[in-house]
PDB file of C-alpha atoms in Angstrom:
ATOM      1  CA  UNK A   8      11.766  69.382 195.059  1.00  0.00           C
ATOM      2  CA  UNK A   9      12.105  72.060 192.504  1.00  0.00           C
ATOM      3  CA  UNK A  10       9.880  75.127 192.537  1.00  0.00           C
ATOM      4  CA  UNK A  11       6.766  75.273 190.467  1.00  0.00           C
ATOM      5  CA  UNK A  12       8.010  78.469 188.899  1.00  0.00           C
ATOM      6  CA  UNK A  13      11.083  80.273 187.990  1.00  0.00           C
ATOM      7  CA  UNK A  14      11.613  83.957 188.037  1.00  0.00           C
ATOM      8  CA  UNK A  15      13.698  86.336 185.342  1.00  0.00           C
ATOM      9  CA  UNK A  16      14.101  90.011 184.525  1.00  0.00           C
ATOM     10  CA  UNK A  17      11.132  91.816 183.106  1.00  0.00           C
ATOM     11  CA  UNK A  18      11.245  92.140 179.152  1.00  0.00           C
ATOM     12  CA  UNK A  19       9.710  94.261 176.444  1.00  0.00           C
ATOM     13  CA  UNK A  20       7.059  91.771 175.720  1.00  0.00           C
ATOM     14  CA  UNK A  21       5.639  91.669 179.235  1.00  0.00           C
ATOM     15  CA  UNK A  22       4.189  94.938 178.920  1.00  0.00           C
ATOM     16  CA  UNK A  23       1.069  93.578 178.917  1.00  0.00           C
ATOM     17  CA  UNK A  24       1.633  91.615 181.678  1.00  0.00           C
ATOM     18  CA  UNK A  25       2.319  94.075 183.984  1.00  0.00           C
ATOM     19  CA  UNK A  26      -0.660  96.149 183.316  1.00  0.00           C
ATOM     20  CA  UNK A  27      -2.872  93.266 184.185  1.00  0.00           C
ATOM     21  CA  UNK A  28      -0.475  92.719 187.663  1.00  0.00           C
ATOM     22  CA  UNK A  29      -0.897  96.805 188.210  1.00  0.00           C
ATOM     23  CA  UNK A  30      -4.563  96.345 188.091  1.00  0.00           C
ATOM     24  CA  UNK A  31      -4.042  93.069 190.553  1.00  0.00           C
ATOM     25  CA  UNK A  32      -2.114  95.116 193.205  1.00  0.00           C
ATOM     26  CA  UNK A  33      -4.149  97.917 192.326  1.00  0.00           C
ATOM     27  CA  UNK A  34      -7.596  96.046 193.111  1.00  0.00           C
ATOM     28  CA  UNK A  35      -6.890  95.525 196.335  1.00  0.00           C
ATOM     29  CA  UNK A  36      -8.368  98.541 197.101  1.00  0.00           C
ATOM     30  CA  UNK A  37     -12.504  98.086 196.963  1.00  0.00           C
ATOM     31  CA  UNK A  38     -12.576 101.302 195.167  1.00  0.00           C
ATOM     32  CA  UNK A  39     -10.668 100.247 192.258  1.00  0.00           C
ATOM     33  CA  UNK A  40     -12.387  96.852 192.379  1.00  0.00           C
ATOM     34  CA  UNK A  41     -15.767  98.519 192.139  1.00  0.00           C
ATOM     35  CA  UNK A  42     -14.549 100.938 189.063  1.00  0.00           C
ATOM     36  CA  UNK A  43     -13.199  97.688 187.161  1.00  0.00           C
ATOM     37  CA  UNK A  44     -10.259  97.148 185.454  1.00  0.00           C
ATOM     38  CA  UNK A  45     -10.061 100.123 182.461  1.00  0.00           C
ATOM     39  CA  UNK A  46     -11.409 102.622 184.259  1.00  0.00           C
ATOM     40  CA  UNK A  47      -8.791 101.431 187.151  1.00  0.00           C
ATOM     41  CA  UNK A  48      -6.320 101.366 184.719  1.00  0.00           C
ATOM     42  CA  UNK A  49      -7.455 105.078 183.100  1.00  0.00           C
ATOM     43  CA  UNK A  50      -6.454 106.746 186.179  1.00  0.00           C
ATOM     44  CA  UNK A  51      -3.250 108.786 185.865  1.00  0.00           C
ATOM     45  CA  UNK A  52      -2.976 108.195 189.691  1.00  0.00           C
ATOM     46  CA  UNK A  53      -2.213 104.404 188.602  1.00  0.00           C
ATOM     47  CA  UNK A  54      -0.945 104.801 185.072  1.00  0.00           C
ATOM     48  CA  UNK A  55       2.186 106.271 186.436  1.00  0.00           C
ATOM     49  CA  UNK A  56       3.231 103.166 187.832  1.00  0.00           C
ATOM     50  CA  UNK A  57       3.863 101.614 184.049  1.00  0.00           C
ATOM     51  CA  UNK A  58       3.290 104.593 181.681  1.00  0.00           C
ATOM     52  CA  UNK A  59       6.420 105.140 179.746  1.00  0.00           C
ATOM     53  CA  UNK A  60       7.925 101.761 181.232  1.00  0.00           C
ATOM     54  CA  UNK A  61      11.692 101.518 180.778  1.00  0.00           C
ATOM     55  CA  UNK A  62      13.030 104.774 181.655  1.00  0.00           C
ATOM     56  CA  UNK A  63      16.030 104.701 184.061  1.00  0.00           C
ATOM     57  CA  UNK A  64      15.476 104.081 187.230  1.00  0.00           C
ATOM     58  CA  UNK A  65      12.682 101.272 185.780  1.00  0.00           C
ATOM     59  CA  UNK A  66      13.617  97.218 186.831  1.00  0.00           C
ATOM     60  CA  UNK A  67      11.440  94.299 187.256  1.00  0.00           C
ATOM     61  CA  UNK A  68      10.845  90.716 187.709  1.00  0.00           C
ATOM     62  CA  UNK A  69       8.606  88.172 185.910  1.00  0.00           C
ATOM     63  CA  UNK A  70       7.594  84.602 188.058  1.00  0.00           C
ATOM     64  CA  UNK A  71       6.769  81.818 185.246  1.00  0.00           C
ATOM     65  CA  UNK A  72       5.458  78.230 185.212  1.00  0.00           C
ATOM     66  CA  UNK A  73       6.899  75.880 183.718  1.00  0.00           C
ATOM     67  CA  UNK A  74       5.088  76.597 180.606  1.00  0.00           C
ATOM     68  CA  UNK A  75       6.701  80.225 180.328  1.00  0.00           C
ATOM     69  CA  UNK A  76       3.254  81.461 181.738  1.00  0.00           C
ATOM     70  CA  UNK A  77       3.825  84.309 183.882  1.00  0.00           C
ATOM     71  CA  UNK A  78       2.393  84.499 187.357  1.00  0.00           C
ATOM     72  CA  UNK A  79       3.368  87.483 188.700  1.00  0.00           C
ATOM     73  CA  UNK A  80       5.578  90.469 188.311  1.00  0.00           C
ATOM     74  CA  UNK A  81       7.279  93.285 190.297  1.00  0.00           C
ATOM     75  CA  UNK A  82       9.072  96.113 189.567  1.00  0.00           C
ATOM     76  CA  UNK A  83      10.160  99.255 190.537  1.00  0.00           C
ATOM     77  CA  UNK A  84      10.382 102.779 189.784  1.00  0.00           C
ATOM     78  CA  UNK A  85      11.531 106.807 190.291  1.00  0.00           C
ATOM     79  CA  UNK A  86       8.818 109.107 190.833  1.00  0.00           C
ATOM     80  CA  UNK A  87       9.242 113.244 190.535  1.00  0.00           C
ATOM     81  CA  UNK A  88       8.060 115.182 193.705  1.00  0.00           C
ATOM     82  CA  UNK A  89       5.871 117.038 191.510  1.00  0.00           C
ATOM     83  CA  UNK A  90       3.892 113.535 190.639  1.00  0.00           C
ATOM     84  CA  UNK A  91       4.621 111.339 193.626  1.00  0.00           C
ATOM     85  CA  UNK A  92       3.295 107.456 193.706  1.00  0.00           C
ATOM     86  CA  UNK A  93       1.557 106.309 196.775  1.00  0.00           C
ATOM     87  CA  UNK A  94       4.621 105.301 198.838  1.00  0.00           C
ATOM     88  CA  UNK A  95       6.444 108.088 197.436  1.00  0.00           C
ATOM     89  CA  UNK A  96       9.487 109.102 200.152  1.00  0.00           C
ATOM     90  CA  UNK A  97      11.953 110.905 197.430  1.00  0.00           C
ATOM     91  CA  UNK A  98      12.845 111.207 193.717  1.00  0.00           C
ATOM     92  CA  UNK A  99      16.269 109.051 194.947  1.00  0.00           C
ATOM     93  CA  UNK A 100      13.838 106.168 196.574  1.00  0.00           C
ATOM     94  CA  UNK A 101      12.324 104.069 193.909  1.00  0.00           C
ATOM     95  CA  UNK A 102       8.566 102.846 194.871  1.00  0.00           C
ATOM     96  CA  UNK A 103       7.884  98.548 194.010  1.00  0.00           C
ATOM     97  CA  UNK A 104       5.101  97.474 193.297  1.00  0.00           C
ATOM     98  CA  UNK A 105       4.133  93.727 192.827  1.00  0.00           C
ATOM     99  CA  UNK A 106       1.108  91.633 191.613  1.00  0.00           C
ATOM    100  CA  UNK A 107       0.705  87.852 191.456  1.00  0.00           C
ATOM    101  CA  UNK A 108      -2.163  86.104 189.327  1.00  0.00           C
ATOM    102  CA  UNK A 109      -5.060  84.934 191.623  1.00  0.00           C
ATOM    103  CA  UNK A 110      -3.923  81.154 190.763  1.00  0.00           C
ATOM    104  CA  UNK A 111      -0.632  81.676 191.733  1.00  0.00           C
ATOM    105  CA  UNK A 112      -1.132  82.714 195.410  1.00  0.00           C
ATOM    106  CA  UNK A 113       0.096  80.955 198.120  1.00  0.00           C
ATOM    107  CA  UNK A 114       3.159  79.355 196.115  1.00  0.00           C
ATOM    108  CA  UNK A 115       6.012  81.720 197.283  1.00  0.00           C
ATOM    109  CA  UNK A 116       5.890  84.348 194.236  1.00  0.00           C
ATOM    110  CA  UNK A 117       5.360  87.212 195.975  1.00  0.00           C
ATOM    111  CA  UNK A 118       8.235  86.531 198.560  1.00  0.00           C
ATOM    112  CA  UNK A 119      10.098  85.298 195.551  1.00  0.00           C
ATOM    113  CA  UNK A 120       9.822  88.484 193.561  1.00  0.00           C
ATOM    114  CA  UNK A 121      10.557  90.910 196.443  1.00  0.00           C
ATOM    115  CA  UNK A 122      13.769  89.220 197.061  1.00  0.00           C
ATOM    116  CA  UNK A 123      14.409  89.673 193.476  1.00  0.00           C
ATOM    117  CA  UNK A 124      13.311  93.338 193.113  1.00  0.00           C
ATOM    118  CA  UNK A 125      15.735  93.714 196.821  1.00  0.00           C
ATOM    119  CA  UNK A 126      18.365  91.660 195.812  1.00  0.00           C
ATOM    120  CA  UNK A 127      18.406  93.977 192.810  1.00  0.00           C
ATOM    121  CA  UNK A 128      18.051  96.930 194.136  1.00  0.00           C
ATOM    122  CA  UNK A 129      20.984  96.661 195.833  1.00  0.00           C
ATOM    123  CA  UNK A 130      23.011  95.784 192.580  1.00  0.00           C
ATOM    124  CA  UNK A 131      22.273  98.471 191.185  1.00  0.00           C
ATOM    125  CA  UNK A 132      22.769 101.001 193.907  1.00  0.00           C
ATOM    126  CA  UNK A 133      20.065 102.315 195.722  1.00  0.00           C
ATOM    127  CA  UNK A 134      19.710 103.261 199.118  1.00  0.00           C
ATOM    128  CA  UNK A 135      16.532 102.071 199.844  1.00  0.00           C
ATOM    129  CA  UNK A 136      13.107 101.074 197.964  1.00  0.00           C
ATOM    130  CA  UNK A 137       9.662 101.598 199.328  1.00  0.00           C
ATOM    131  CA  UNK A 138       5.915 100.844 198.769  1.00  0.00           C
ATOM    132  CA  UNK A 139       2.657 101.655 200.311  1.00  0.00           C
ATOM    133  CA  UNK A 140       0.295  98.975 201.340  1.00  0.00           C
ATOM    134  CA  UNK A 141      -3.208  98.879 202.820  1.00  0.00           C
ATOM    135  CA  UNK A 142      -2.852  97.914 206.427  1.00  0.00           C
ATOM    136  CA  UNK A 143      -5.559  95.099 206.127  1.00  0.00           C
ATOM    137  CA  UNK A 144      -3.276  93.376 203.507  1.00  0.00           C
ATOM    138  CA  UNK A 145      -1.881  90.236 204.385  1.00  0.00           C
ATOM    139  CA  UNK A 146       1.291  91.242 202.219  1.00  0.00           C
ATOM    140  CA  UNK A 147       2.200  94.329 205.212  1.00  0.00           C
ATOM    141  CA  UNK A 148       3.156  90.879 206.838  1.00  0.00           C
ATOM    142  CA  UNK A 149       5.817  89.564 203.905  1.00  0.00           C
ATOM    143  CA  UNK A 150       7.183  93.303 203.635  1.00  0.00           C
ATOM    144  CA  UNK A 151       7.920  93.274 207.080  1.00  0.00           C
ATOM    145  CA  UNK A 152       9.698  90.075 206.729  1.00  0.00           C
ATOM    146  CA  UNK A 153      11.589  91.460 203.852  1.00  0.00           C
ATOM    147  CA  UNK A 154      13.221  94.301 206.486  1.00  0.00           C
ATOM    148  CA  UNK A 155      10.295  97.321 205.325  1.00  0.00           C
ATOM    149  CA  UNK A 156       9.256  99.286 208.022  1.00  0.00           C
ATOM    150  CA  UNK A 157       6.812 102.214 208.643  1.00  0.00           C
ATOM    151  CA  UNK A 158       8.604 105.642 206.673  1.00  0.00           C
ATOM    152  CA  UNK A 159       7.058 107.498 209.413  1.00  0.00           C
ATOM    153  CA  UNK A 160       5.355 110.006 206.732  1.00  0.00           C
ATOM    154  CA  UNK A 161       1.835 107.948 207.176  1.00  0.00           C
ATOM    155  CA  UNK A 162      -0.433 109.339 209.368  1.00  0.00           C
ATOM    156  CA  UNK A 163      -2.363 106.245 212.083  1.00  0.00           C
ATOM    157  CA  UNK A 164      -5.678 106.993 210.799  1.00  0.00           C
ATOM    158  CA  UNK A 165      -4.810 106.576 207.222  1.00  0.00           C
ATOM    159  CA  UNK A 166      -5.868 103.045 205.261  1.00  0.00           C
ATOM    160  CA  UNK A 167      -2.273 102.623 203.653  1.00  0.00           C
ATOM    161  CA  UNK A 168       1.338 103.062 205.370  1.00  0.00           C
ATOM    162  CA  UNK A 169       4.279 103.822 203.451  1.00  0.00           C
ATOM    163  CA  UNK A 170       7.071 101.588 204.282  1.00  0.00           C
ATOM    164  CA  UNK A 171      10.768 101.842 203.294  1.00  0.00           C
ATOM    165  CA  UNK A 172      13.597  99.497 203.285  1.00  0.00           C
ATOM    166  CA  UNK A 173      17.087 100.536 203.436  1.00  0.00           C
ATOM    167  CA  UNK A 174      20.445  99.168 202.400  1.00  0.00           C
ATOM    168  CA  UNK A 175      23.719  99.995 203.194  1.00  0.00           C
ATOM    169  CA  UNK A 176      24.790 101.399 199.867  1.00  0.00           C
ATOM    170  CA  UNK A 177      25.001 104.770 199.040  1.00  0.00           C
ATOM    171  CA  UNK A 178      23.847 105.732 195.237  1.00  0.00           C
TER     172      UNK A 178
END
């Protein structure tokens, strides 16, 4: 059986698509929800996470249908220590972050475009990639599977956990 969607690198035209898969990841959060998407979106605190997309250091994935329709993205990218991202561990580390289309949950595209984002990360040389997630979010589960683990620079009582996973290569 083949899959109901195929994945391939992010390109200039998905733009677009990525801001609406920011909003997505950044939603889960109830305070975002309740602020709605452009006022979400307005925040510099999630504007850094596409602003200026494709300096180095930027890479992503794109899931589509078989209609070329995307379904979800991921991608990564370096953050200064001066302006760190939420799952910010160092300005060698680059932070993920992933989104899939409410009707495409369920089908594998999230695990699908971590293994992508991982499997490219390590092409490309870096030691490790990392991400924050609530803890109430079933994804902590699939990042876990993926080989991400707790950075240790989260504190118990805080929502979110930064987690890190490492590969052999040295960049």
């Amino acid at each position: 059986m083949s899959s109901p969607y195929t994945l391939r690198p992010v390109e200039a035209g998905d733009l677009p698509f990525l801001w609406d898969m920011l909003y997505e990841a950044a939603a889960v959060d109830a305070t975002m929800r309740a602020i709605g998407r452009e006022q979400a979106l307005a925040m510099p605190v999630v504007q850094k996470y596409l602003a200026g997309w494709g300096r180095e250091g930027d890479s992503g994935w794109i899931a589509v249908n078989e209609q070329q329709q995307p379904l979800g993205a991921a991608w990564y990218r370096l953050f200064p220590a001066e302006s760190p991202g939420y799952g910010f561990i160092s300005e060698s580390i680059p932070e993920l972050t992933i989104g899939v289309h409410e009707r495409a949950r369920g089908l594998g595209v999230g695990g699908a475009l971590l293994q992508a984002l991982l499997r490219s990360a390590r092409e490309q040389g870096w030691s490790a990639l990392s991400l924050s997630v609530d803890r109430r979010n079933p994804a902590l589960r699939l990042y876990e599977r993926h080989g991400f683990r707790d950075a240790g620079v989260s504190q118990p009582q805080d929502s979110s956990v930064t987690l890190v996973a490492h590969f052999s290569t040295e960049r």
